[in-house]
Coordinates of C-alpha atoms and ligand atoms in Angstrom, one line a residue:
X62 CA 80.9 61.1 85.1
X63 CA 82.8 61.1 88.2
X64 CA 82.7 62.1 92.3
X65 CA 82.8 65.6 90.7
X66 CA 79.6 65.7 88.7
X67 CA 76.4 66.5 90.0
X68 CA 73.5 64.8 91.7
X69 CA 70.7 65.2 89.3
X70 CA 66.8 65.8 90.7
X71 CA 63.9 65.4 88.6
X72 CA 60.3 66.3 89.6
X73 CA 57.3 67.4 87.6
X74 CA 57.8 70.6 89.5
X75 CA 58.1 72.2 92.7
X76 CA 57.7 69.2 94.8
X77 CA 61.5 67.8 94.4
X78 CA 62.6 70.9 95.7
X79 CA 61.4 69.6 99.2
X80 CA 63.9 66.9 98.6
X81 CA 66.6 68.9 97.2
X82 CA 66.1 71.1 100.4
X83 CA 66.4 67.9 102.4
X84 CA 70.0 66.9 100.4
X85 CA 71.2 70.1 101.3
X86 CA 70.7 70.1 104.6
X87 CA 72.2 66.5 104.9
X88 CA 74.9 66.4 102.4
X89 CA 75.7 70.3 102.1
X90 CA 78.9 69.8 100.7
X91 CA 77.6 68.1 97.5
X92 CA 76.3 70.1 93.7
X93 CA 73.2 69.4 92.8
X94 CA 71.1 69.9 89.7
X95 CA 67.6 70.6 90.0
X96 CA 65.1 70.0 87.1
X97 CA 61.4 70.8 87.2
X98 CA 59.2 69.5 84.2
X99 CA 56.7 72.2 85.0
X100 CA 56.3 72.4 81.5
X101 CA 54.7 69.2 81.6
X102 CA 53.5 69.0 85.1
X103 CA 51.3 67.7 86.9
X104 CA 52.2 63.6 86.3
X105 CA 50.4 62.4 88.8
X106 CA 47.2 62.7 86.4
X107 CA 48.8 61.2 83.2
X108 CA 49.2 57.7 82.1
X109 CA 51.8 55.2 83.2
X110 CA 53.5 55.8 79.4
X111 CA 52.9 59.4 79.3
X112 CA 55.3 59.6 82.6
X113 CA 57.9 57.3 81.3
X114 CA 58.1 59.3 77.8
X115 CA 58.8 62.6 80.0
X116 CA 60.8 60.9 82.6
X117 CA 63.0 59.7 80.3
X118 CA 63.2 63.1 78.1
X119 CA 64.2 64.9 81.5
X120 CA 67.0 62.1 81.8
X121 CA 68.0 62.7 78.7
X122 CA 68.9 66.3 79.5
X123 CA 70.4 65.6 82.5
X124 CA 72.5 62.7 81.5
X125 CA 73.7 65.4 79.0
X126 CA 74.8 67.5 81.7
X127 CA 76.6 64.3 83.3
X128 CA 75.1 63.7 86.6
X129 CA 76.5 60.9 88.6
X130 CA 73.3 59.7 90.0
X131 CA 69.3 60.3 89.2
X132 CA 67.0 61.2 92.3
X133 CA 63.6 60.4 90.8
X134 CA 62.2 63.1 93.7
X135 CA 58.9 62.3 92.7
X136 CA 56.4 59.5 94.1
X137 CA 54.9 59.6 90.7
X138 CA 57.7 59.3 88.8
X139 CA 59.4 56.8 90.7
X140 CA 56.1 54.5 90.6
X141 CA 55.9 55.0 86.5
X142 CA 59.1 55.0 85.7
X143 CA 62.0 53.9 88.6
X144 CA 61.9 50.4 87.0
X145 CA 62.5 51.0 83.5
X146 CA 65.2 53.6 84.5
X147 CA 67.0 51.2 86.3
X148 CA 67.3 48.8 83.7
X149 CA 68.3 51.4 80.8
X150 CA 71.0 53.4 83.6
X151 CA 74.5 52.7 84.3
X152 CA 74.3 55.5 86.9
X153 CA 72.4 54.6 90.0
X154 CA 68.9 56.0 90.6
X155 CA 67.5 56.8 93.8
X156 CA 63.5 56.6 94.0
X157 CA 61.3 57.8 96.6
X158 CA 57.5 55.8 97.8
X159 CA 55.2 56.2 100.0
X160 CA 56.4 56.2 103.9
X161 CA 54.1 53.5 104.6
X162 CA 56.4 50.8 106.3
X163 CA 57.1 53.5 109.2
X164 CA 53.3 54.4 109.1
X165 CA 52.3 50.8 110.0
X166 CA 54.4 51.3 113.2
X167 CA 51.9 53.6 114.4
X168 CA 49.1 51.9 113.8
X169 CA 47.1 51.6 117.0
X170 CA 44.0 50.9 116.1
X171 CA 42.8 53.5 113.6
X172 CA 43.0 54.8 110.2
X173 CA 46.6 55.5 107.8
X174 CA 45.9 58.0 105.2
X175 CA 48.0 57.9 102.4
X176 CA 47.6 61.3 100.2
X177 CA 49.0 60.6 96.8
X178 CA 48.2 61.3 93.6
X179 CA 46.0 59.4 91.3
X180 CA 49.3 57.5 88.7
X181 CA 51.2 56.5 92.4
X182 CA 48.3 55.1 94.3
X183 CA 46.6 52.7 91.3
X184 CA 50.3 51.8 90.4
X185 CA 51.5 47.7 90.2
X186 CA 54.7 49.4 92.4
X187 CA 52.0 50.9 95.1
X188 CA 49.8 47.9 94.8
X189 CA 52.6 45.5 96.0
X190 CA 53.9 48.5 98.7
X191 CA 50.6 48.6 100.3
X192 CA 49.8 44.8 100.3
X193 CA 53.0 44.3 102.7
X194 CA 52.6 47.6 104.8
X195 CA 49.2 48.6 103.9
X196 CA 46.8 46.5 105.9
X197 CA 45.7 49.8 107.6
X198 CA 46.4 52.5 104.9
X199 CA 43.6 54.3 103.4
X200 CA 44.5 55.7 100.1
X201 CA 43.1 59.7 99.7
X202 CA 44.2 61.0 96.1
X203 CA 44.6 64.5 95.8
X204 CA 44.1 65.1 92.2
X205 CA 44.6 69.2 91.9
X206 CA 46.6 69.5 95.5
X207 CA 50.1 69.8 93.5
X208 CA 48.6 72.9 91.6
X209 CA 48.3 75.1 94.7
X210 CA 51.8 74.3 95.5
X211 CA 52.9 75.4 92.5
X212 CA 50.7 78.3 92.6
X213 CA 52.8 79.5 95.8
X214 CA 49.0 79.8 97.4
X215 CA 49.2 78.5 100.7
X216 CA 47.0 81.3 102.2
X217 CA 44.5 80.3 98.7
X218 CA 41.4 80.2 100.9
X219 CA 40.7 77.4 97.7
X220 CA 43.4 75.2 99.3
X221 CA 41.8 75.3 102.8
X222 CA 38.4 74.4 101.3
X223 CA 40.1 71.5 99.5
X224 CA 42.0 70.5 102.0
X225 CA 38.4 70.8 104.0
X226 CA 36.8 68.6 101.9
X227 CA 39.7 66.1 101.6
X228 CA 39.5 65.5 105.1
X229 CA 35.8 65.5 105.6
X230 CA 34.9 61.6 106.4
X231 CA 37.9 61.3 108.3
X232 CA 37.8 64.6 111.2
X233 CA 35.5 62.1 113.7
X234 CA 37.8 59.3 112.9
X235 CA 40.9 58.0 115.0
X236 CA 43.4 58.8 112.6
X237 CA 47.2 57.3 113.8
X238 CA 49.6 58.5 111.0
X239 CA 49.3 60.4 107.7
X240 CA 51.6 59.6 105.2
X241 CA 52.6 62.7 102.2
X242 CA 53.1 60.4 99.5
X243 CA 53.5 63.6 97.0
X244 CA 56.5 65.5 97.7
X245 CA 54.9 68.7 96.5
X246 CA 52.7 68.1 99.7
X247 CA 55.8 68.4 101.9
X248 CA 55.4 72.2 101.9
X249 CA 51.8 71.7 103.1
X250 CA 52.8 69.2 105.7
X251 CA 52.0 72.4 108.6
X252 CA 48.8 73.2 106.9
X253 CA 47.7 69.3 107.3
X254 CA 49.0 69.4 110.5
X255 CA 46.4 71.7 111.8
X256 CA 43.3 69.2 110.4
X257 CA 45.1 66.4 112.9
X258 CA 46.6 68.7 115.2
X259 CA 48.2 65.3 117.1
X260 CA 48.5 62.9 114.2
X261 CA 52.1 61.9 113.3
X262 CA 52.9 63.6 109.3
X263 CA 55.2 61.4 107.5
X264 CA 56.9 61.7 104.7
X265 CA 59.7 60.1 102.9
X266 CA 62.7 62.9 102.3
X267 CA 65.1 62.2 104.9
X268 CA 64.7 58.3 104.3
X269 CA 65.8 59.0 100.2
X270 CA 68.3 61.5 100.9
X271 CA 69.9 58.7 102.9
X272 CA 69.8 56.3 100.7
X273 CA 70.9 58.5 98.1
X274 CA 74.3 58.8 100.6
X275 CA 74.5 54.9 100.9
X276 CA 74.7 54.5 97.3
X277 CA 77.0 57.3 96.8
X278 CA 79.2 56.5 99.1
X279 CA 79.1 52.7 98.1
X280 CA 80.0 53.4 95.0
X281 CA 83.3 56.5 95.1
X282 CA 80.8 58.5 94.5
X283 CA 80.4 61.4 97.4
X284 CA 82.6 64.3 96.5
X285 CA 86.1 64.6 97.9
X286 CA 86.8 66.6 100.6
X287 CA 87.8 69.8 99.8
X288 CA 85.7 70.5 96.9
X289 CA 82.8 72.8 96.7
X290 CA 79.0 72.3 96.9
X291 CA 76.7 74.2 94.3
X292 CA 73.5 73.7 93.6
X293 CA 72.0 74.4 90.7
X294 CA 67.9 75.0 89.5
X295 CA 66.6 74.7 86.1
X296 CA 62.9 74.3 84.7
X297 CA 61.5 73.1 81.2
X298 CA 58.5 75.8 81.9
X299 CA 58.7 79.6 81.8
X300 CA 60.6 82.1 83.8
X301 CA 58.0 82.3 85.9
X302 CA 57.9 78.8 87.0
X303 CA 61.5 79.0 87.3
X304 CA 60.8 81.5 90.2
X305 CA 58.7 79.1 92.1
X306 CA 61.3 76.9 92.4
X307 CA 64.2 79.2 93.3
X308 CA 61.3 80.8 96.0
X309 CA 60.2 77.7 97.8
X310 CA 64.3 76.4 98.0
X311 CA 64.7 80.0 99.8
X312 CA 61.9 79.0 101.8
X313 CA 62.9 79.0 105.7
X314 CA 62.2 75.2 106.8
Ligands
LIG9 N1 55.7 65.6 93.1 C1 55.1 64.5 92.5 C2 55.0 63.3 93.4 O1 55.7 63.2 94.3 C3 53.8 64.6 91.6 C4 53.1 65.8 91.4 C5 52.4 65.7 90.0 O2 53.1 66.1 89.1 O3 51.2 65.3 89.9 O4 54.2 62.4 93.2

């Protein structure tokens, strides 16, 4: 492994490739390898041990394929799994967590919805997130949202009535920030928008694809100038899921 290898992704699925998007468009000059576990998606419903044996299998594979770093691009993941990763890795690993530290910034009085799934929000790594930032933060877990995402159906007139629902107690409420603590819900982050027409969307891409440049370059790690960026998309599901993946990176946005 050297400046020359490849950033490697994980997600369950489509989500990451809101992050990978977000690399791009930051560091374009880099080569990336994507991985998808659709094959095993979602995680945010499985147990904490369940995530860490897949985690690690979709390391495995991408150690193979010598990556310099690991972007867990993943709330789930990263909540299940960052801290074991860390310990057993030489190479650095990048996780991402709920924006909630910018969130409380907002707060003026009202309500902080956090939408995550089920395994990040009633995590020990949320638990301790939320009771620095959290005072204010209202957690809303979405079990099912990821599946419309990777679905492709964000006209699904399902999705609106679950988003519909979702949102219910809090439409009279003041609500000051929301906080996408899912990257799959990145690519719904306009959709949202329209519940809270006014209501600040947060989400933590730009803020890991940062730090993901820190630790590169802290380390020789950013690839030399002169070099080529690639990027690269793989899946553990079908050809099909493969698709979604290359689709949503095309994606305009
Ligand atoms: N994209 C993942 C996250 O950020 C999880 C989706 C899932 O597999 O449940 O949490």
């Amino acid at each position: 492994m050297n400046a020359l290898s490849p950033i490697g992704l994980i997600d369950s699925g489509a989500g990451g490739i809101s992050v990978l998007k977000e690399a791009v468009r930051l560091m374009p000059q880099e080569r990336y390898l994507f991985y998808g576990d659709q094959k095993n998606a979602p995680y945010g419903t499985k147990s904490k041990e369940e995530v860490l044996a897949l985690v690690r299998a979709a390391v495995q594979y991408l150690l193979s394929r010598d990556i310099k770093a690991l972007v867990l691009a993943c709330n789930t993941a990263t909540a299940r799994a960052a801290r074991e990763l860390r310990e057993e890795l030489t190479i650095p690993v990048i996780g991402m967590e709920p924006a909630l530290k910018p969130a409380s910034f907002l707060y003026r009085g009202g309500k902080i919805l956090v939408l995550a799934t089920p395994g990040t929000l009633s995590s020990e790594k949320y638990g301790l997130l939320s009771s620095r930032w959290g005072q204010h933060a209202v957690s809303v877990p979405c079990p099912g949202l990821m599946e419309f995402v990777e679905e492709g159906g964000f006209d699904d007139p399902a999705l609106l009535r679950y988003l519909e629902n979702l949102f219910e107690p809090w439409r009279q409420s003041q609500v000051d920030a929301i906080v996408l603590g899912c990257t799959h819900y990145v690519f719904l982050k306009s959709l949202i928008q329209r519940f809270f027409p006014n209501t600040p969307v947060l989400d933590g891409n730009e803020g890991t694809v940062r730090q993901l440049q820190r630790v590169l370059d802290s380390r020789d790690l950013l690839l030399p100038p002169g070099e080529t960026g690639s990027v690269t998309i793989e899946s553990s599901g079908t050809s099909e899921h493969l698709a979604v993946l290359h689709r949503l990176f095309e994606l305009p946005g």
